[in-house]
Structures are given as C-alpha cells and as structure tokens.
Amino acid sequence: VQEGRPFRGILYAGLMITEDGPKTVEFNCRFGDPETQVVLPRLQTDLVDIFMATINGRLKDLDIRWSDEAAVCVVLSAGGYPGPYEKGLPIEGLNDVQHSVVFHAGTTFQDGRIVTNGGRLLGVTALGATIAEAREKAYADVQRIRYEGRHYRTDIALKAMQAAE
C-alpha cells in the first residue's frame, strides 16, 4: 500500500495448534495444499466471480456463500514418503469413488493410466452433515483407491469430532 501497490490476491496462513495456543508457521500468497481441499468443496459462490471481484477491488461487494456441511480431506501418499518412494505405480479405483472429490497432486498420466509420480498423491475430500459423516465418507472412498504401497493417516478429523461433542 505504501508503494501504491495494494495486495490483491490469496493470503494463506499456515498455523499449528500448540499447548500454548495457535502459532503462525508461514504465510503464502497462494492456496494452501491440502488445506484448501476442504475449503473449495464448501464454496457455493463461483470462484471466478471471487477472483474477478478481487482483481477489480470489489470483493467487499460480493455475497460469498458457503455450504453448512463439514468437510474432511484424507491425503494418500506413496509408500516410503517422506523418504524414498517408487514412481510409476498404477493407481486403481479412482472411478469407484462415490462420495468424494479427489484432488490429484503427485500423479501423472502414463501409457493410458494414472500412476504415482510424487510423495503426496491424492487428497480425498468428502462433505457431510457432520464431521463424523464427512470423515466416514472420505475413508470409505480411500478404501476404493488402490496402489502398491498406499499410505494414509487414520486419525484425520478425530480431534475435530471430539471437540464437536
């Protein structure tokens, strides 16, 4: 602002909850990954409209609408990640996903199929009336996706469910 160039864009704050309360880890001028994967499925306003209003300095005039549903994202990673991992392994079951949006990260298309190509491979995000329902749907879809060395955390959203009780 002091230089005549006000910031217009996305500001992502990376936070960590500690025993002493929330602490800032980082700020980025981009969407956080996979954090945004639980935000965008709840957004009911067209994202392009939000971008255009931001560019034109009219964001305060836009009525941004959100779903009341809860969202849970489970990240699938390659076996061995964050250490060494194998690339080029076929990923099966993506067409069998029933309840979730699957965000691709470390995947690629090779020889007519989707294969592993990184450490964090997929974000499986489901919506539900409650955190427990969204979590159940996301983990059900995680089970439908198969590849050698599949790894994922099993504790996603447990603390949020306990806090909601």
GROMACS .gro file of N, CA and C in nm:
model
  495
    1VAL      N    1   0.083  -0.118   0.000
    1VAL     CA    2   0.000   0.000   0.000
    1VAL      C    3   0.088   0.125   0.000
    2GLN      N    4   0.194   0.127   0.081
    2GLN     CA    5   0.282   0.243   0.088
    2GLN      C    6   0.348   0.272  -0.045
    3GLU      N    7   0.369   0.168  -0.126
    3GLU     CA    8   0.432   0.185  -0.257
    3GLU      C    9   0.329   0.206  -0.367
    4GLY      N   10   0.202   0.217  -0.331
    4GLY     CA   11   0.099   0.236  -0.430
    4GLY      C   12   0.056   0.109  -0.499
    5ARG      N   13   0.092  -0.006  -0.442
    5ARG     CA   14   0.055  -0.136  -0.498
    5ARG      C   15  -0.010  -0.221  -0.390
    6PRO      N   16  -0.137  -0.198  -0.363
    6PRO     CA   17  -0.202  -0.278  -0.258
    6PRO      C   18  -0.208  -0.425  -0.299
    7PHE      N   19  -0.199  -0.511  -0.201
    7PHE     CA   20  -0.206  -0.655  -0.227
    7PHE      C   21  -0.348  -0.694  -0.261
    8ARG      N   22  -0.364  -0.765  -0.371
    8ARG     CA   23  -0.492  -0.822  -0.409
    8ARG      C   24  -0.465  -0.964  -0.450
    9GLY      N   25  -0.515  -1.057  -0.371
    9GLY     CA   26  -0.492  -1.196  -0.404
    9GLY      C   27  -0.526  -1.286  -0.287
   10ILE      N   28  -0.464  -1.400  -0.287
   10ILE     CA   29  -0.488  -1.502  -0.186
   10ILE      C   30  -0.378  -1.494  -0.082
   11LEU      N   31  -0.416  -1.494   0.044
   11LEU     CA   32  -0.319  -1.499   0.151
   11LEU      C   33  -0.351  -1.622   0.235
   12TYR      N   34  -0.256  -1.712   0.240
   12TYR     CA   35  -0.273  -1.837   0.315
   12TYR      C   36  -0.187  -1.829   0.440
   13ALA      N   37  -0.248  -1.852   0.555
   13ALA     CA   38  -0.175  -1.855   0.681
   13ALA      C   39  -0.163  -2.000   0.726
   14GLY      N   40  -0.041  -2.048   0.737
   14GLY     CA   41  -0.017  -2.182   0.790
   14GLY      C   42  -0.006  -2.173   0.941
   15LEU      N   43  -0.094  -2.242   1.010
   15LEU     CA   44  -0.099  -2.237   1.157
   15LEU      C   45  -0.076  -2.375   1.216
   16MET      N   46  -0.024  -2.376   1.338
   16MET     CA   47  -0.008  -2.501   1.412
   16MET      C   48  -0.066  -2.479   1.551
   17ILE      N   49  -0.149  -2.571   1.595
   17ILE     CA   50  -0.206  -2.562   1.729
   17ILE      C   51  -0.107  -2.626   1.826
   18THR      N   52  -0.065  -2.550   1.926
   18THR     CA   53   0.029  -2.600   2.026
   18THR      C   54  -0.037  -2.595   2.163
   19GLU      N   55   0.033  -2.643   2.264
   19GLU     CA   56  -0.020  -2.636   2.401
   19GLU      C   57  -0.038  -2.491   2.445
   20ASP      N   58   0.039  -2.399   2.385
   20ASP     CA   59   0.030  -2.257   2.419
   20ASP      C   60  -0.066  -2.182   2.327
   21GLY      N   61  -0.139  -2.255   2.243
   21GLY     CA   62  -0.233  -2.191   2.152
   21GLY      C   63  -0.182  -2.193   2.009
   22PRO      N   64  -0.254  -2.128   1.917
   22PRO     CA   65  -0.213  -2.129   1.775
   22PRO      C   66  -0.084  -2.051   1.753
   23LYS      N   67   0.000  -2.102   1.665
   23LYS     CA   68   0.125  -2.037   1.627
   23LYS      C   69   0.130  -2.029   1.475
   24THR      N   70   0.179  -1.917   1.424
   24THR     CA   71   0.194  -1.899   1.280
   24THR      C   72   0.321  -1.968   1.233
   25VAL      N   73   0.307  -2.054   1.133
   25VAL     CA   74   0.421  -2.124   1.075
   25VAL      C   75   0.471  -2.051   0.951
   26GLU      N   76   0.374  -2.004   0.869
   26GLU     CA   77   0.410  -1.940   0.743
   26GLU      C   78   0.294  -1.861   0.688
   27PHE      N   79   0.325  -1.769   0.599
   27PHE     CA   80   0.227  -1.701   0.515
   27PHE      C   81   0.266  -1.724   0.371
   28ASN      N   82   0.169  -1.750   0.285
   28ASN     CA   83   0.194  -1.768   0.142
   28ASN      C   84   0.090  -1.692   0.062
   29CYS      N   85   0.128  -1.646  -0.054
   29CYS     CA   86   0.035  -1.579  -0.146
   29CYS      C   87  -0.013  -1.681  -0.248
   30ARG      N   88  -0.077  -1.785  -0.196
   30ARG     CA   89  -0.131  -1.894  -0.278
   30ARG      C   90  -0.226  -1.974  -0.190
   31PHE      N   91  -0.299  -2.065  -0.253
   31PHE     CA   92  -0.380  -2.157  -0.175
   31PHE      C   93  -0.288  -2.255  -0.103
   32GLY      N   94  -0.326  -2.296   0.017
   32GLY     CA   95  -0.253  -2.400   0.089
   32GLY      C   96  -0.296  -2.536   0.039
   33ASP      N   97  -0.203  -2.628   0.031
   33ASP     CA   98  -0.232  -2.762  -0.018
   33ASP      C   99  -0.185  -2.861   0.088
   34PRO      N  100  -0.271  -2.942   0.146
   34PRO     CA  101  -0.408  -2.977   0.106
   34PRO      C  102  -0.516  -2.898   0.179
   35GLU      N  103  -0.479  -2.795   0.254
   35GLU     CA  104  -0.579  -2.724   0.335
   35GLU      C  105  -0.696  -2.671   0.253
   36THR      N  106  -0.670  -2.619   0.135
   36THR     CA  107  -0.776  -2.563   0.053
   36THR      C  108  -0.872  -2.670   0.002
   37GLN      N  109  -0.829  -2.794   0.005
   37GLN     CA  110  -0.912  -2.903  -0.047
   37GLN      C  111  -1.035  -2.929   0.040
   38VAL      N  112  -1.039  -2.877   0.162
   38VAL     CA  113  -1.161  -2.885   0.243
   38VAL      C  114  -1.239  -2.755   0.239
   39VAL      N  115  -1.181  -2.652   0.180
   39VAL     CA  116  -1.250  -2.523   0.171
   39VAL      C  117  -1.329  -2.513   0.041
   40LEU      N  118  -1.265  -2.540  -0.072
   40LEU     CA  119  -1.330  -2.520  -0.202
   40LEU      C  120  -1.457  -2.603  -0.223
   41PRO      N  121  -1.465  -2.729  -0.179
   41PRO     CA  122  -1.590  -2.802  -0.199
   41PRO      C  123  -1.710  -2.741  -0.124
   42ARG      N  124  -1.684  -2.661  -0.021
   42ARG     CA  125  -1.792  -2.596   0.054
   42ARG      C  126  -1.833  -2.463  -0.008
   43LEU      N  127  -1.753  -2.410  -0.098
   43LEU     CA  128  -1.780  -2.281  -0.161
   43LEU      C  129  -1.893  -2.293  -0.261
   44GLN      N  130  -1.997  -2.212  -0.244
   44GLN     CA  131  -2.110  -2.213  -0.336
   44GLN      C  132  -2.103  -2.100  -0.438
   45THR      N  133  -2.032  -1.994  -0.406
   45THR     CA  134  -2.012  -1.883  -0.500
   45THR      C  135  -1.909  -1.925  -0.603
   46ASP      N  136  -1.929  -1.885  -0.726
   46ASP     CA  137  -1.835  -1.918  -0.833
   46ASP      C  138  -1.698  -1.857  -0.802
   47LEU      N  139  -1.597  -1.939  -0.802
   47LEU     CA  140  -1.461  -1.895  -0.769
   47LEU      C  141  -1.411  -1.789  -0.867
   48VAL      N  142  -1.450  -1.799  -0.993
   48VAL     CA  143  -1.410  -1.697  -1.091
   48VAL      C  144  -1.469  -1.562  -1.053
   49ASP      N  145  -1.593  -1.559  -1.005
   49ASP     CA  146  -1.653  -1.433  -0.960
   49ASP      C  147  -1.574  -1.373  -0.844
   50ILE      N  148  -1.526  -1.458  -0.755
   50ILE     CA  149  -1.445  -1.410  -0.642
   50ILE      C  150  -1.313  -1.354  -0.693
   51PHE      N  151  -1.249  -1.425  -0.785
   51PHE     CA  152  -1.122  -1.375  -0.841
   51PHE      C  153  -1.142  -1.241  -0.911
   52MET      N  154  -1.247  -1.229  -0.991
   52MET     CA  155  -1.271  -1.105  -1.065
   52MET      C  156  -1.300  -0.990  -0.969
   53ALA      N  157  -1.379  -1.015  -0.864
   53ALA     CA  158  -1.408  -0.911  -0.766
   53ALA      C  159  -1.280  -0.870  -0.693
   54THR      N  160  -1.192  -0.966  -0.666
   54THR     CA  161  -1.065  -0.935  -0.602
   54THR      C  162  -0.979  -0.847  -0.692
   55ILE      N  163  -0.966  -0.885  -0.817
   55ILE     CA  164  -0.886  -0.809  -0.913
   55ILE      C  165  -0.938  -0.667  -0.927
   56ASN      N  166  -1.070  -0.653  -0.930
   56ASN     CA  167  -1.132  -0.523  -0.952
   56ASN      C  168  -1.155  -0.443  -0.824
   57GLY      N  169  -1.108  -0.495  -0.709
   57GLY     CA  170  -1.123  -0.424  -0.583
   57GLY      C  171  -1.266  -0.417  -0.534
   58ARG      N  172  -1.350  -0.514  -0.571
   58ARG     CA  173  -1.491  -0.514  -0.534
   58ARG      C  174  -1.528  -0.634  -0.446
   59LEU      N  175  -1.433  -0.697  -0.383
   59LEU     CA  176  -1.461  -0.817  -0.305
   59LEU      C  177  -1.562  -0.790  -0.193
   60LYS      N  178  -1.554  -0.672  -0.134
   60LYS     CA  179  -1.647  -0.639  -0.024
   60LYS      C  180  -1.792  -0.632  -0.071
   61ASP      N  181  -1.813  -0.614  -0.201
   61ASP     CA  182  -1.948  -0.605  -0.257
   61ASP      C  183  -2.007  -0.741  -0.296
   62LEU      N  184  -1.925  -0.844  -0.291
   62LEU     CA  185  -1.969  -0.976  -0.336
   62LEU      C  186  -2.029  -1.054  -0.219
   63ASP      N  187  -2.143  -1.118  -0.243
   63ASP     CA  188  -2.208  -1.201  -0.142
   63ASP      C  189  -2.153  -1.344  -0.158
   64ILE      N  190  -2.053  -1.377  -0.079
   64ILE     CA  191  -1.990  -1.509  -0.089
   64ILE      C  192  -2.069  -1.607  -0.003
   65ARG      N  193  -2.110  -1.717  -0.065
   65ARG     CA  194  -2.194  -1.816   0.004
   65ARG      C  195  -2.118  -1.947   0.024
   66TRP      N  196  -2.144  -2.008   0.139
   66TRP     CA  197  -2.079  -2.133   0.178
   66TRP      C  198  -2.183  -2.238   0.215
   67SER      N  199  -2.153  -2.362   0.190
   67SER     CA  200  -2.235  -2.473   0.239
   67SER      C  201  -2.212  -2.486   0.389
   68ASP      N  202  -2.313  -2.527   0.461
   68ASP     CA  203  -2.301  -2.552   0.605
   68ASP      C  204  -2.240  -2.689   0.635
   69GLU      N  205  -2.219  -2.768   0.530
   69GLU     CA  206  -2.166  -2.903   0.551
   69GLU      C  207  -2.022  -2.899   0.602
   70ALA      N  208  -1.986  -3.004   0.671
   70ALA     CA  209  -1.847  -3.024   0.716
   70ALA      C  210  -1.770  -3.092   0.603
   71ALA      N  211  -1.640  -3.072   0.601
   71ALA     CA  212  -1.554  -3.135   0.500
   71ALA      C  213  -1.435  -3.200   0.569
   72VAL      N  214  -1.396  -3.315   0.517
   72VAL     CA  215  -1.279  -3.388   0.566
   72VAL      C  216  -1.197  -3.431   0.446
   73CYS      N  217  -1.066  -3.409   0.454
   73CYS     CA  218  -0.974  -3.450   0.347
   73CYS      C  219  -0.870  -3.546   0.403
   74VAL      N  220  -0.858  -3.661   0.338
   74VAL     CA  221  -0.757  -3.761   0.373
   74VAL      C  222  -0.657  -3.765   0.258
   75VAL      N  223  -0.529  -3.745   0.291
   75VAL     CA  224  -0.424  -3.745   0.189
   75VAL      C  225  -0.368  -3.887   0.176
   76LEU      N  226  -0.363  -3.934   0.053
   76LEU     CA  227  -0.299  -4.062   0.022
   76LEU      C  228  -0.158  -4.033  -0.025
   77SER      N  229  -0.062  -4.105   0.030
   77SER     CA  230   0.077  -4.082  -0.008
   77SER      C  231   0.141  -4.212  -0.056
   78ALA      N  232   0.256  -4.194  -0.116
   78ALA     CA  233   0.333  -4.308  -0.166
   78ALA      C  234   0.399  -4.381  -0.050
   79GLY      N  235   0.412  -4.511  -0.063
   79GLY     CA  236   0.484  -4.589   0.037
   79GLY      C  237   0.627  -4.536   0.049
   80GLY      N  238   0.671  -4.513   0.171
   80GLY     CA  239   0.805  -4.462   0.194
   80GLY      C  240   0.813  -4.311   0.212
   81TYR      N  241   0.710  -4.238   0.164
   81TYR     CA  242   0.710  -4.092   0.177
   81TYR      C  243   0.708  -4.054   0.325
   82PRO      N  244   0.786  -3.960   0.375
   82PRO     CA  245   0.860  -3.858   0.303
   82PRO      C  246   1.001  -3.900   0.259
   83GLY      N  247   1.036  -4.024   0.281
   83GLY     CA  248   1.164  -4.076   0.233
   83GLY      C  249   1.152  -4.120   0.088
   84PRO      N  250   1.242  -4.207   0.045
   84PRO     CA  251   1.238  -4.256  -0.094
   84PRO      C  252   1.108  -4.332  -0.124
   85TYR      N  253   1.057  -4.314  -0.243
   85TYR     CA  254   0.935  -4.382  -0.286
   85TYR      C  255   0.946  -4.412  -0.434
   86GLU      N  256   0.868  -4.510  -0.476
   86GLU     CA  257   0.868  -4.554  -0.615
   86GLU      C  258   0.767  -4.474  -0.697
   87LYS      N  259   0.805  -4.440  -0.819
   87LYS     CA  260   0.715  -4.370  -0.912
   87LYS      C  261   0.669  -4.467  -1.020
   88GLY      N  262   0.559  -4.430  -1.086
   88GLY     CA  263   0.511  -4.508  -1.200
   88GLY      C  264   0.421  -4.625  -1.164
   89LEU      N  265   0.377  -4.633  -1.037
   89LEU     CA  266   0.289  -4.742  -0.995
   89LEU      C  267   0.145  -4.708  -1.033
   90PRO      N  268   0.072  -4.801  -1.095
   90PRO     CA  269  -0.066  -4.771  -1.137
   90PRO      C  270  -0.158  -4.750  -1.017
   91ILE      N  271  -0.248  -4.652  -1.032
   91ILE     CA  272  -0.349  -4.622  -0.930
   91ILE      C  273  -0.483  -4.671  -0.983
   92GLU      N  274  -0.547  -4.758  -0.909
   92GLU     CA  275  -0.675  -4.817  -0.949
   92GLU      C  276  -0.786  -4.766  -0.857
   93GLY      N  277  -0.909  -4.776  -0.905
   93GLY     CA  278  -1.025  -4.747  -0.823
   93GLY      C  279  -1.071  -4.602  -0.822
   94LEU      N  280  -1.006  -4.515  -0.895
   94LEU     CA  281  -1.049  -4.374  -0.894
   94LEU      C  282  -1.191  -4.357  -0.947
   95ASN      N  283  -1.231  -4.440  -1.041
   95ASN     CA  284  -1.368  -4.433  -1.094
   95ASN      C  285  -1.471  -4.494  -1.000
   96ASP      N  286  -1.425  -4.561  -0.895
   96ASP     CA  287  -1.515  -4.623  -0.798
   96ASP      C  288  -1.550  -4.531  -0.681
   97VAL      N  289  -1.485  -4.415  -0.673
   97VAL     CA  290  -1.511  -4.320  -0.565
   97VAL      C  291  -1.656  -4.274  -0.573
   98GLN      N  292  -1.725  -4.275  -0.459
   98GLN     CA  293  -1.869  -4.248  -0.457
   98GLN      C  294  -1.908  -4.115  -0.392
   99HIS      N  295  -1.834  -4.071  -0.293
   99HIS     CA  296  -1.878  -3.957  -0.213
   99HIS      C  297  -1.784  -3.838  -0.215
  100SER      N  298  -1.668  -3.851  -0.273
  100SER     CA  299  -1.562  -3.754  -0.254
  100SER      C  300  -1.518  -3.688  -0.384
  101VAL      N  301  -1.455  -3.573  -0.367
  101VAL     CA  302  -1.379  -3.510  -0.473
  101VAL      C  303  -1.235  -3.555  -0.452
  102VAL      N  304  -1.170  -3.600  -0.558
  102VAL     CA  305  -1.031  -3.646  -0.547
  102VAL      C  306  -0.941  -3.543  -0.615
  103PHE      N  307  -0.856  -3.480  -0.536
  103PHE     CA  308  -0.760  -3.383  -0.587
  103PHE      C  309  -0.629  -3.454  -0.615
  104HIS      N  310  -0.578  -3.438  -0.736
  104HIS     CA  311  -0.452  -3.500  -0.773
  104HIS      C  312  -0.336  -3.408  -0.739
  105ALA      N  313  -0.229  -3.465  -0.688
  105ALA     CA  314  -0.108  -3.389  -0.656
  105ALA      C  315   0.011  -3.457  -0.723
  106GLY      N  316   0.058  -3.566  -0.666
  106GLY     CA  317   0.175  -3.635  -0.719
  106GLY      C  318   0.138  -3.750  -0.810
  107THR      N  319   0.055  -3.723  -0.911
  107THR     CA  320   0.017  -3.827  -1.007
  107THR      C  321   0.050  -3.777  -1.147
  108THR      N  322   0.053  -3.869  -1.241
  108THR     CA  323   0.070  -3.833  -1.381
  108THR      C  324  -0.003  -3.935  -1.466
  109PHE      N  325  -0.023  -3.899  -1.591
  109PHE     CA  326  -0.088  -3.987  -1.687
  109PHE      C  327   0.021  -4.048  -1.773
  110GLN      N  328   0.029  -4.182  -1.772
  110GLN     CA  329   0.137  -4.252  -1.843
  110GLN      C  330   0.081  -4.379  -1.906
  111ASP      N  331   0.103  -4.396  -2.033
  111ASP     CA  332   0.058  -4.517  -2.104
  111ASP      C  333  -0.091  -4.545  -2.084
  112GLY      N  334  -0.172  -4.439  -2.085
  112GLY     CA  335  -0.316  -4.456  -2.076
  112GLY      C  336  -0.371  -4.479  -1.936
  113ARG      N  337  -0.290  -4.459  -1.833
  113ARG     CA  338  -0.340  -4.478  -1.697
  113ARG      C  339  -0.277  -4.376  -1.603
  114ILE      N  340  -0.341  -4.355  -1.489
  114ILE     CA  341  -0.289  -4.265  -1.387
  114ILE      C  342  -0.196  -4.344  -1.297
  115VAL      N  343  -0.076  -4.287  -1.275
  115VAL     CA  344   0.026  -4.355  -1.195
  115VAL      C  345   0.084  -4.259  -1.091
  116THR      N  346   0.153  -4.317  -0.994
  116THR     CA  347   0.219  -4.238  -0.890
  116THR      C  348   0.337  -4.163  -0.951
  117ASN      N  349   0.359  -4.039  -0.901
  117ASN     CA  350   0.469  -3.959  -0.953
  117ASN      C  351   0.524  -3.863  -0.848
  118GLY      N  352   0.489  -3.885  -0.722
  118GLY     CA  353   0.534  -3.797  -0.615
  118GLY      C  354   0.509  -3.860  -0.480
  119GLY      N  355   0.527  -3.782  -0.375
  119GLY     CA  356   0.508  -3.832  -0.240
  119GLY      C  357   0.364  -3.823  -0.195
  120ARG      N  358   0.310  -3.699  -0.195
  120ARG     CA  359   0.167  -3.683  -0.164
  120ARG      C  360   0.093  -3.696  -0.296
  121LEU      N  361   0.011  -3.799  -0.307
  121LEU     CA  362  -0.050  -3.834  -0.435
  121LEU      C  363  -0.188  -3.776  -0.456
  122LEU      N  364  -0.279  -3.798  -0.360
  122LEU     CA  365  -0.420  -3.764  -0.378
  122LEU      C  366  -0.477  -3.708  -0.249
  123GLY      N  367  -0.569  -3.614  -0.262
  123GLY     CA  368  -0.648  -3.566  -0.148
  123GLY      C  369  -0.791  -3.609  -0.170
  124VAL      N  370  -0.844  -3.692  -0.081
  124VAL     CA  371  -0.980  -3.744  -0.093
  124VAL      C  372  -1.067  -3.664   0.003
  125THR      N  373  -1.156  -3.579  -0.053
  125THR     CA  374  -1.234  -3.486   0.028
  125THR      C  375  -1.383  -3.517   0.015
  126ALA      N  376  -1.447  -3.535   0.130
  126ALA     CA  377  -1.591  -3.562   0.133
  126ALA      C  378  -1.661  -3.458   0.220
  127LEU      N  379  -1.788  -3.432   0.186
  127LEU     CA  380  -1.874  -3.344   0.263
  127LEU      C  381  -1.977  -3.427   0.338
  128GLY      N  382  -2.022  -3.374   0.451
  128GLY     CA  383  -2.127  -3.442   0.527
  128GLY      C  384  -2.197  -3.345   0.620
  129ALA      N  385  -2.311  -3.385   0.672
  129ALA     CA  386  -2.386  -3.301   0.764
  129ALA      C  387  -2.306  -3.275   0.892
  130THR      N  388  -2.221  -3.370   0.928
  130THR     CA  389  -2.135  -3.357   1.046
  130THR      C  390  -1.993  -3.395   1.006
  131ILE      N  391  -1.899  -3.363   1.093
  131ILE     CA  392  -1.760  -3.403   1.068
  131ILE      C  393  -1.752  -3.555   1.064
  132ALA      N  394  -1.823  -3.621   1.152
  132ALA     CA  395  -1.820  -3.768   1.155
  132ALA      C  396  -1.870  -3.827   1.023
  133GLU      N  397  -1.977  -3.771   0.967
  133GLU     CA  398  -2.030  -3.821   0.841
  133GLU      C  399  -1.932  -3.795   0.726
  134ALA      N  400  -1.875  -3.676   0.720
  134ALA     CA  401  -1.778  -3.645   0.615
  134ALA      C  402  -1.656  -3.736   0.626
  135ARG      N  403  -1.612  -3.761   0.749
  135ARG     CA  404  -1.497  -3.849   0.772
  135ARG      C  405  -1.527  -3.991   0.725
  136GLU      N  406  -1.645  -4.040   0.759
  136GLU     CA  407  -1.683  -4.176   0.719
  136GLU      C  408  -1.685  -4.190   0.567
  137LYS      N  409  -1.739  -4.090   0.498
  137LYS     CA  410  -1.744  -4.093   0.352
  137LYS      C  411  -1.604  -4.087   0.291
  138ALA      N  412  -1.520  -4.000   0.344
  138ALA     CA  413  -1.384  -3.987   0.289
  138ALA      C  414  -1.307  -4.118   0.306
  139TYR      N  415  -1.311  -4.177   0.423
  139TYR     CA  416  -1.238  -4.302   0.445
  139TYR      C  417  -1.297  -4.418   0.364
  140ALA      N  418  -1.428  -4.418   0.342
  140ALA     CA  419  -1.488  -4.521   0.256
  140ALA      C  420  -1.431  -4.510   0.116
  141ASP      N  421  -1.416  -4.388   0.065
  141ASP     CA  422  -1.360  -4.370  -0.069
  141ASP      C  423  -1.210  -4.397  -0.073
  142VAL      N  424  -1.140  -4.368   0.034
  142VAL     CA  425  -0.998  -4.402   0.041
  142VAL      C  426  -0.980  -4.552   0.018
  143GLN      N  427  -1.071  -4.633   0.074
  143GLN     CA  428  -1.061  -4.778   0.059
  143GLN      C  429  -1.085  -4.823  -0.085
  144ARG      N  430  -1.150  -4.742  -0.163
  144ARG     CA  431  -1.178  -4.777  -0.303
  144ARG      C  432  -1.057  -4.752  -0.395
  145ILE      N  433  -0.963  -4.674  -0.347
  145ILE     CA  434  -0.845  -4.638  -0.427
  145ILE      C  435  -0.730  -4.730  -0.388
  146ARG      N  436  -0.668  -4.790  -0.490
  146ARG     CA  437  -0.565  -4.889  -0.463
  146ARG      C  438  -0.440  -4.863  -0.546
  147TYR      N  439  -0.325  -4.881  -0.481
  147TYR     CA  440  -0.195  -4.881  -0.549
  147TYR      C  441  -0.094  -4.941  -0.452
  148GLU      N  442   0.013  -4.989  -0.506
  148GLU     CA  443   0.116  -5.053  -0.425
  148GLU      C  444   0.177  -4.951  -0.329
  149GLY      N  445   0.184  -4.987  -0.201
  149GLY     CA  446   0.246  -4.901  -0.101
  149GLY      C  447   0.154  -4.792  -0.048
  150ARG      N  448   0.024  -4.803  -0.076
  150ARG     CA  449  -0.072  -4.700  -0.032
  150ARG      C  450  -0.054  -4.670   0.116
  151HIS      N  451  -0.047  -4.541   0.147
  151HIS     CA  452  -0.032  -4.499   0.286
  151HIS      C  453  -0.121  -4.377   0.312
  152TYR      N  454  -0.179  -4.372   0.431
  152TYR     CA  455  -0.259  -4.257   0.473
  152TYR      C  456  -0.273  -4.261   0.625
  153ARG      N  457  -0.296  -4.145   0.682
  153ARG     CA  458  -0.319  -4.137   0.826
  153ARG      C  459  -0.461  -4.184   0.856
  154THR      N  460  -0.478  -4.243   0.973
  154THR     CA  461  -0.609  -4.292   1.014
  154THR      C  462  -0.674  -4.204   1.121
  155ASP      N  463  -0.607  -4.096   1.158
  155ASP     CA  464  -0.657  -4.012   1.267
  155ASP      C  465  -0.715  -3.878   1.218
  156ILE      N  466  -0.733  -3.862   1.089
  156ILE     CA  467  -0.780  -3.735   1.036
  156ILE      C  468  -0.920  -3.704   1.091
  157ALA      N  469  -0.937  -3.585   1.144
  157ALA     CA  470  -1.063  -3.528   1.196
  157ALA      C  471  -1.106  -3.585   1.331
  158LEU      N  472  -1.027  -3.671   1.391
  158LEU     CA  473  -1.068  -3.725   1.522
  158LEU      C  474  -1.075  -3.616   1.628
  159LYS      N  475  -0.975  -3.527   1.633
  159LYS     CA  476  -0.978  -3.418   1.731
  159LYS      C  477  -1.096  -3.325   1.707
  160ALA      N  478  -1.127  -3.297   1.581
  160ALA     CA  479  -1.242  -3.212   1.549
  160ALA      C  480  -1.372  -3.277   1.592
  161MET      N  481  -1.382  -3.408   1.576
  161MET     CA  482  -1.503  -3.480   1.619
  161MET      C  483  -1.517  -3.472   1.771
  162GLN      N  484  -1.405  -3.488   1.843
  162GLN     CA  485  -1.409  -3.481   1.988
  162GLN      C  486  -1.448  -3.341   2.035
  163ALA      N  487  -1.397  -3.240   1.967
  163ALA     CA  488  -1.429  -3.102   2.004
  163ALA      C  489  -1.576  -3.070   1.978
  164ALA      N  490  -1.635  -3.135   1.878
  164ALA     CA  491  -1.774  -3.110   1.843
  164ALA      C  492  -1.872  -3.176   1.938
  165GLU      N  493  -1.824  -3.273   2.014
  165GLU     CA  494  -1.912  -3.347   2.107
  165GLU      C  495  -1.956  -3.264   2.225
   0.00000   0.00000   0.00000
